Amino acid sequence: MSDGRWFDERAAPGVRVLYEAGRVLHHMRTGSHETLFMDNPQFGRMLMLDGVVQVTAADEFIYHEMMSHVPLLAHGSAEHVLIVGGGDCGLAEEVLKHRSVKRLVQVEIDPQIVSLSREHLGSMNAPVFQDPRFILETGDGAEYVATTEHRFDVILIDSTDPGAASLPLFTETFYRYARACLKPRGLLVAQLGVPFLHPMQFSASMKRLAATFPEVSCYLVPVPTYFGGPIALGWASTVLAPGEPGAEQLAERYAAAQLTTRYYTPEVHRAAFALPRYLQDEVAAAIRPDKGPAA
Ligand code: SAM
């Protein structure tokens, strides 16, 4: 069934991706975004912000499982977690599956995204709103990390791509404040977009992370509605090297956590850190600017 409308995503200069609307549930201006909730025949319920796909019912599990379980199982005993952005609350749902987590703070700039996602995306977030460990703060994540006295084991930056509201979340200043909010073994994971389509954005973010943290890399996740190749999730820590811990320990932690996952496995976790040559070179250039390929 279709109401005849198609919505396009401007994926990159010269590239548009069209999605058919079976039904439009909400299309309006919220606090910071042009917000669209609709049903698509292939991907089911979906959320677009400012003409960019954020999440769909069909493939959200891939992104949300990999953004949560990779850092939480790598850490091994995370109790205090911060999500910056994450308005659809699908990431919060995965984080709260970890019984080790005592407190999850989510700082979202646009509270209407949360309330509309609660109404329209219940299949991916309903348990979050019954969970006393979930604390929702409204505000700019950049301001929050600069001022909060709380300290976190894991910080997850689930933001929109760089734009008016989210630009501060891609700066070195933000990463420095975020680092200061981490506990001693803490680590940060941030969505850095699709590097094949946006290589400059990716390498700039990697350089800023590498200027702030000693342990930096990224891992790759193929999400069908993030057009143009796998999305990169940046990894930054003062202590934990990317790819740690080893296979055996990871399998033990996964079994002990008793997670039910559809995408994540300990093998996929480790494999996601294997980078193709063109990204290895970018990461090397970010970590050791003198040794990487010419800018
Ligand atoms: N997984 C999605 C993706 O990569 O496309 C992102 C999902 S989530 C909907 C992104 C959220 O980041 C939005 O709800 C947006 O309002 C929020 N956001 C953008 N800038 C922000 C900021 N400076 N502080 C806090 N939240 C912000």
Tab-separated table of C-alpha atoms and ligand atoms in Angstrom:
chain	number	residue	atom	x	y	z
A	1	MET	CA	0.000	0.000	0.000
A	2	SER	CA	1.289	3.475	-0.798
A	3	ASP	CA	-0.037	6.984	-0.426
A	4	GLY	CA	1.874	7.753	-3.614
A	5	ARG	CA	4.587	9.882	-2.001
A	6	TRP	CA	8.310	9.274	-2.172
A	7	PHE	CA	10.855	10.958	0.102
A	8	ASP	CA	14.421	11.437	-0.931
A	9	GLU	CA	17.624	11.347	1.003
A	10	ARG	CA	20.439	13.489	-0.378
A	11	ALA	CA	23.132	10.956	0.380
A	12	ALA	CA	26.037	12.872	-1.191
A	13	PRO	CA	26.554	15.475	-3.908
A	14	GLY	CA	24.913	14.038	-7.030
A	15	VAL	CA	23.280	11.113	-5.207
A	16	ARG	CA	19.678	10.791	-3.991
A	17	VAL	CA	18.014	7.709	-2.521
A	18	LEU	CA	14.201	7.472	-2.749
A	19	TYR	CA	11.923	5.838	-0.150
A	20	GLU	CA	8.253	5.174	-0.815
A	21	ALA	CA	5.842	6.217	1.926
A	22	GLY	CA	3.200	3.573	2.569
A	23	ARG	CA	1.909	5.869	5.300
A	24	VAL	CA	3.155	9.139	6.756
A	25	LEU	CA	2.638	9.298	10.522
A	26	HIS	CA	4.292	12.626	11.283
A	27	HIS	CA	5.975	15.188	9.059
A	28	MET	CA	6.680	18.377	10.910
A	29	ARG	CA	9.256	20.728	12.340
A	30	THR	CA	10.351	19.707	15.842
A	31	GLY	CA	12.848	21.600	18.042
A	32	SER	CA	15.957	21.098	15.925
A	33	HIS	CA	14.865	19.120	12.879
A	34	GLU	CA	12.473	18.520	10.026
A	35	THR	CA	11.102	15.241	11.355
A	36	LEU	CA	9.430	12.483	9.356
A	37	PHE	CA	8.046	9.189	10.669
A	38	MET	CA	6.667	6.933	7.951
A	39	ASP	CA	6.141	3.310	6.927
A	40	ASN	CA	8.098	1.963	3.970
A	41	PRO	CA	7.150	-1.336	2.280
A	42	GLN	CA	10.712	-2.716	2.545
A	43	PHE	CA	12.111	-1.272	5.774
A	44	GLY	CA	8.943	-0.798	7.823
A	45	ARG	CA	8.611	2.091	10.266
A	46	MET	CA	11.348	4.665	9.723
A	47	LEU	CA	12.565	7.997	11.037
A	48	MET	CA	14.184	10.629	8.841
A	49	LEU	CA	15.627	13.874	10.220
A	50	ASP	CA	16.369	16.731	7.834
A	51	GLY	CA	16.034	14.318	4.914
A	52	VAL	CA	18.486	11.743	6.297
A	53	VAL	CA	17.506	8.220	7.394
A	54	GLN	CA	18.185	7.768	11.126
A	55	VAL	CA	16.645	4.424	11.855
A	56	THR	CA	14.322	1.800	10.368
A	57	ALA	CA	12.458	-1.062	12.039
A	58	ALA	CA	14.066	-3.568	9.680
A	59	ASP	CA	17.774	-2.839	10.150
A	60	GLU	CA	18.102	-0.926	13.449
A	61	PHE	CA	19.299	-4.070	15.234
A	62	ILE	CA	22.534	-4.088	13.222
A	63	TYR	CA	23.597	-0.566	14.166
A	64	HIS	CA	22.288	-0.573	17.734
A	65	GLU	CA	23.722	-3.968	18.685
A	66	MET	CA	27.134	-3.080	17.294
A	67	MET	CA	27.206	0.371	18.868
A	68	SER	CA	26.314	-0.978	22.308
A	69	HIS	CA	27.609	-4.535	22.730
A	70	VAL	CA	31.046	-3.935	21.196
A	71	PRO	CA	32.102	-1.259	23.721
A	72	LEU	CA	30.185	-2.722	26.677
A	73	LEU	CA	31.584	-6.227	26.256
A	74	ALA	CA	35.047	-4.842	25.492
A	75	HIS	CA	34.906	-2.915	28.755
A	76	GLY	CA	33.587	-5.921	30.644
A	77	SER	CA	32.039	-4.240	33.693
A	78	ALA	CA	30.464	-0.961	32.577
A	79	GLU	CA	28.109	0.469	35.185
A	80	HIS	CA	27.694	4.085	34.121
A	81	VAL	CA	26.922	4.830	30.466
A	82	LEU	CA	26.251	8.102	28.632
A	83	ILE	CA	24.486	8.370	25.265
A	84	VAL	CA	24.722	11.704	23.471
A	85	GLY	CA	21.867	12.082	20.953
A	86	GLY	CA	20.181	8.729	20.360
A	87	GLY	CA	16.682	10.301	20.186
A	88	ASP	CA	14.982	7.186	18.799
A	89	CYS	CA	16.079	5.342	21.984
A	90	GLY	CA	16.906	2.107	20.132
A	91	LEU	CA	20.498	2.316	21.372
A	92	ALA	CA	19.340	2.848	24.960
A	93	GLU	CA	17.290	-0.346	24.703
A	94	GLU	CA	20.395	-2.377	23.799
A	95	VAL	CA	22.552	-0.761	26.502
A	96	LEU	CA	19.961	-1.540	29.168
A	97	LYS	CA	20.082	-5.241	28.251
A	98	HIS	CA	23.403	-5.295	30.135
A	99	ARG	CA	22.670	-6.104	33.765
A	100	SER	CA	26.023	-4.568	34.767
A	101	VAL	CA	24.664	-1.122	33.793
A	102	LYS	CA	23.420	0.745	36.863
A	103	ARG	CA	22.734	4.117	35.289
A	104	LEU	CA	22.255	5.227	31.691
A	105	VAL	CA	22.119	8.975	31.043
A	106	GLN	CA	20.948	10.080	27.600
A	107	VAL	CA	21.390	13.724	26.594
A	108	GLU	CA	19.207	14.584	23.612
A	109	ILE	CA	18.825	18.086	22.197
A	110	ASP	CA	15.321	17.616	20.754
A	111	PRO	CA	12.882	16.102	23.299
A	112	GLN	CA	10.135	15.788	20.676
A	113	ILE	CA	12.218	13.176	18.843
A	114	VAL	CA	12.121	11.088	22.013
A	115	SER	CA	8.387	11.497	22.614
A	116	LEU	CA	7.506	10.815	18.962
A	117	SER	CA	9.863	7.810	18.902
A	118	ARG	CA	8.191	6.505	22.041
A	119	GLU	CA	4.860	6.780	20.210
A	120	HIS	CA	5.953	5.398	16.829
A	121	LEU	CA	9.000	3.190	17.405
A	122	GLY	CA	7.849	1.101	20.364
A	123	SER	CA	9.129	-2.094	18.721
A	124	MET	CA	12.692	-0.880	19.296
A	125	ASN	CA	12.453	1.175	22.495
A	126	ALA	CA	9.421	0.316	24.674
A	127	PRO	CA	11.368	-1.216	27.634
A	128	VAL	CA	13.524	1.909	27.994
A	129	PHE	CA	10.680	3.996	29.369
A	130	GLN	CA	9.875	1.497	32.137
A	131	ASP	CA	13.498	1.172	33.248
A	132	PRO	CA	14.462	3.163	36.373
A	133	ARG	CA	18.132	3.134	35.288
A	134	PHE	CA	17.285	5.367	32.272
A	135	ILE	CA	17.748	9.104	32.872
A	136	LEU	CA	16.833	11.430	30.025
A	137	GLU	CA	18.320	14.925	29.979
A	138	THR	CA	17.278	17.527	27.433
A	139	GLY	CA	20.100	19.669	26.085
A	140	ASP	CA	23.196	19.966	23.958
A	141	GLY	CA	25.542	17.022	24.522
A	142	ALA	CA	28.547	19.312	24.078
A	143	GLU	CA	27.405	21.526	26.933
A	144	TYR	CA	26.613	18.482	29.065
A	145	VAL	CA	30.093	16.942	28.839
A	146	ALA	CA	31.668	20.353	29.493
A	147	THR	CA	29.746	20.839	32.726
A	148	THR	CA	28.688	17.506	34.247
A	149	GLU	CA	30.327	16.112	37.348
A	150	HIS	CA	29.271	12.543	36.507
A	151	ARG	CA	31.878	10.095	35.245
A	152	PHE	CA	31.168	7.241	32.814
A	153	ASP	CA	32.621	3.885	31.847
A	154	VAL	CA	31.303	4.135	28.294
A	155	ILE	CA	30.230	7.173	26.245
A	156	LEU	CA	28.294	6.601	23.006
A	157	ILE	CA	27.843	9.440	20.505
A	158	ASP	CA	24.735	8.493	18.522
A	159	SER	CA	24.311	11.818	16.767
A	160	THR	CA	22.984	13.031	13.466
A	161	ASP	CA	25.616	13.631	10.777
A	162	PRO	CA	27.432	16.990	11.113
A	163	GLY	CA	24.812	19.756	10.857
A	164	ALA	CA	23.617	22.814	12.756
A	165	ALA	CA	22.769	21.035	16.027
A	166	SER	CA	25.388	18.285	15.956
A	167	LEU	CA	28.471	20.162	14.717
A	168	PRO	CA	29.839	20.722	18.260
A	169	LEU	CA	29.849	16.923	18.734
A	170	PHE	CA	32.517	16.519	16.032
A	171	THR	CA	35.083	18.929	17.502
A	172	GLU	CA	38.318	18.326	19.386
A	173	THR	CA	36.987	20.453	22.245
A	174	PHE	CA	34.045	18.069	22.618
A	175	TYR	CA	36.310	15.010	22.576
A	176	ARG	CA	38.533	16.598	25.244
A	177	TYR	CA	35.589	17.227	27.563
A	178	ALA	CA	34.244	13.729	26.837
A	179	ARG	CA	37.621	12.219	27.748
A	180	ALA	CA	37.536	14.117	31.032
A	181	CYS	CA	34.115	12.537	31.745
A	182	LEU	CA	35.483	9.008	31.370
A	183	LYS	CA	36.457	6.814	34.288
A	184	PRO	CA	40.033	5.447	34.176
A	185	ARG	CA	39.281	2.379	31.985
A	186	GLY	CA	36.582	4.211	30.038
A	187	LEU	CA	36.029	4.316	26.314
A	188	LEU	CA	34.084	6.301	23.767
A	189	VAL	CA	32.392	5.168	20.550
A	190	ALA	CA	31.063	7.701	18.036
A	191	GLN	CA	29.206	7.368	14.756
A	192	LEU	CA	31.479	8.872	12.099
A	193	GLY	CA	29.339	8.413	8.981
A	194	VAL	CA	30.035	6.393	5.839
A	195	PRO	CA	33.720	6.940	5.020
A	196	PHE	CA	33.448	5.838	1.387
A	197	LEU	CA	30.996	8.673	0.662
A	198	HIS	CA	32.378	11.229	3.119
A	199	PRO	CA	36.123	10.584	3.393
A	200	MET	CA	37.048	14.110	4.502
A	201	GLN	CA	34.517	14.071	7.326
A	202	PHE	CA	35.796	10.671	8.432
A	203	SER	CA	39.469	11.578	8.394
A	204	ALA	CA	38.851	14.905	10.155
A	205	SER	CA	36.999	13.118	12.979
A	206	MET	CA	39.671	10.434	13.256
A	207	LYS	CA	42.376	13.111	13.507
A	208	ARG	CA	40.480	14.909	16.273
A	209	LEU	CA	39.997	11.658	18.185
A	210	ALA	CA	43.673	10.766	17.750
A	211	ALA	CA	44.688	14.206	19.028
A	212	THR	CA	42.722	13.512	22.209
A	213	PHE	CA	43.074	9.790	23.021
A	214	PRO	CA	46.060	7.401	22.964
A	215	GLU	CA	44.035	4.397	21.749
A	216	VAL	CA	42.093	5.202	18.581
A	217	SER	CA	40.652	3.253	15.682
A	218	CYS	CA	37.285	2.480	14.158
A	219	TYR	CA	35.143	-0.506	13.323
A	220	LEU	CA	32.760	-1.041	10.449
A	221	VAL	CA	29.095	-1.942	10.370
A	222	PRO	CA	27.083	-2.573	7.178
A	223	VAL	CA	23.644	-1.014	7.716
A	224	PRO	CA	21.482	-1.304	4.568
A	225	THR	CA	19.811	2.111	4.912
A	226	TYR	CA	23.081	3.961	5.582
A	227	PHE	CA	23.796	4.308	1.899
A	228	GLY	CA	27.244	4.070	0.361
A	229	GLY	CA	29.067	1.312	2.256
A	230	PRO	CA	29.674	0.417	5.898
A	231	ILE	CA	29.300	3.097	8.546
A	232	ALA	CA	32.375	3.730	10.706
A	233	LEU	CA	32.125	3.785	14.478
A	234	GLY	CA	35.093	5.594	15.973
A	235	TRP	CA	36.761	3.966	18.973
A	236	ALA	CA	38.713	6.029	21.520
A	237	SER	CA	40.111	5.118	24.908
A	238	THR	CA	42.929	5.979	27.244
A	239	VAL	CA	43.657	2.314	27.990
A	240	LEU	CA	41.697	-0.255	25.982
A	241	ALA	CA	43.238	-0.990	22.597
A	242	PRO	CA	40.833	-1.485	19.701
A	243	GLY	CA	40.113	-5.156	19.219
A	244	GLU	CA	40.672	-6.014	22.900
A	245	PRO	CA	39.887	-8.351	24.598
A	246	GLY	CA	40.888	-11.621	22.930
A	247	ALA	CA	38.437	-14.072	21.371
A	248	GLU	CA	38.154	-16.377	24.361
A	249	GLN	CA	37.502	-13.673	26.928
A	250	LEU	CA	34.971	-11.988	24.654
A	251	ALA	CA	33.074	-15.256	24.155
A	252	GLU	CA	33.017	-15.758	27.948
A	253	ARG	CA	31.672	-12.248	28.537
A	254	TYR	CA	29.028	-12.641	25.824
A	255	ALA	CA	27.820	-15.923	27.332
A	256	ALA	CA	27.800	-14.458	30.852
A	257	ALA	CA	25.808	-11.409	29.720
A	258	GLN	CA	23.028	-13.695	28.396
A	259	LEU	CA	22.217	-11.355	25.539
A	260	THR	CA	19.869	-12.361	22.764
A	261	THR	CA	21.315	-10.809	19.623
A	262	ARG	CA	20.455	-10.974	15.926
A	263	TYR	CA	23.610	-9.414	14.486
A	264	TYR	CA	26.260	-9.283	17.200
A	265	THR	CA	28.460	-12.287	17.886
A	266	PRO	CA	31.947	-12.231	19.454
A	267	GLU	CA	33.350	-13.249	16.050
A	268	VAL	CA	31.568	-10.391	14.272
A	269	HIS	CA	32.813	-8.058	17.043
A	270	ARG	CA	36.451	-8.879	16.334
A	271	ALA	CA	36.034	-9.020	12.562
A	272	ALA	CA	34.502	-5.525	12.505
A	273	PHE	CA	37.907	-4.069	13.429
A	274	ALA	CA	39.523	-5.539	10.289
A	275	LEU	CA	39.798	-2.492	8.034
A	276	PRO	CA	40.220	-2.457	4.271
A	277	ARG	CA	43.453	-0.860	3.033
A	278	TYR	CA	41.919	2.541	2.155
A	279	LEU	CA	40.660	2.940	5.727
A	280	GLN	CA	43.784	1.493	7.363
A	281	ASP	CA	45.694	4.245	5.569
A	282	GLU	CA	43.281	6.938	6.794
A	283	VAL	CA	43.487	5.712	10.372
A	284	ALA	CA	47.289	5.499	10.198
A	285	ALA	CA	47.403	9.038	8.821
A	286	ALA	CA	45.196	10.274	11.654
A	287	ILE	CA	47.267	8.571	14.352
A	288	ARG	CA	50.672	9.428	12.889
A	289	PRO	CA	50.086	12.311	10.470
A	290	ASP	CA	53.711	12.186	9.213
A	291	LYS	CA	53.469	8.467	8.247
A	292	GLY	CA	50.100	8.424	6.446
A	293	PRO	CA	49.234	9.118	2.811
A	294	ALA	CA	49.687	12.670	1.549
A	295	ALA	CA	46.717	14.901	2.469
B	1	SAM	N1	21.732	6.427	14.467
B	1	SAM	C1	21.399	7.627	13.825
B	1	SAM	C2	22.271	7.931	12.646
B	1	SAM	O1	23.471	7.734	12.706
B	1	SAM	O2	21.731	8.357	11.650
B	1	SAM	C3	21.326	8.773	14.796
B	1	SAM	C4	20.107	8.559	15.642
B	1	SAM	S1	19.521	9.715	16.729
B	1	SAM	C5	17.928	10.018	16.053
B	1	SAM	C6	20.401	11.239	16.460
B	1	SAM	C7	19.985	12.281	17.497
B	1	SAM	O3	21.061	13.176	17.778
B	1	SAM	C8	18.810	13.158	17.074
B	1	SAM	O4	17.684	12.811	17.825
B	1	SAM	C9	19.303	14.589	17.350
B	1	SAM	O5	18.314	15.448	17.864
B	1	SAM	C10	20.449	14.337	18.311
B	1	SAM	N2	21.414	15.441	18.401
B	1	SAM	C11	21.933	16.165	17.384
B	1	SAM	N3	22.792	17.099	17.858
B	1	SAM	C12	22.799	16.963	19.210
B	1	SAM	C13	23.485	17.629	20.260
B	1	SAM	N4	24.333	18.655	20.015
B	1	SAM	N5	23.278	17.207	21.534
B	1	SAM	C14	22.431	16.181	21.806
B	1	SAM	N6	21.732	15.521	20.843
B	1	SAM	C15	21.923	15.894	19.565
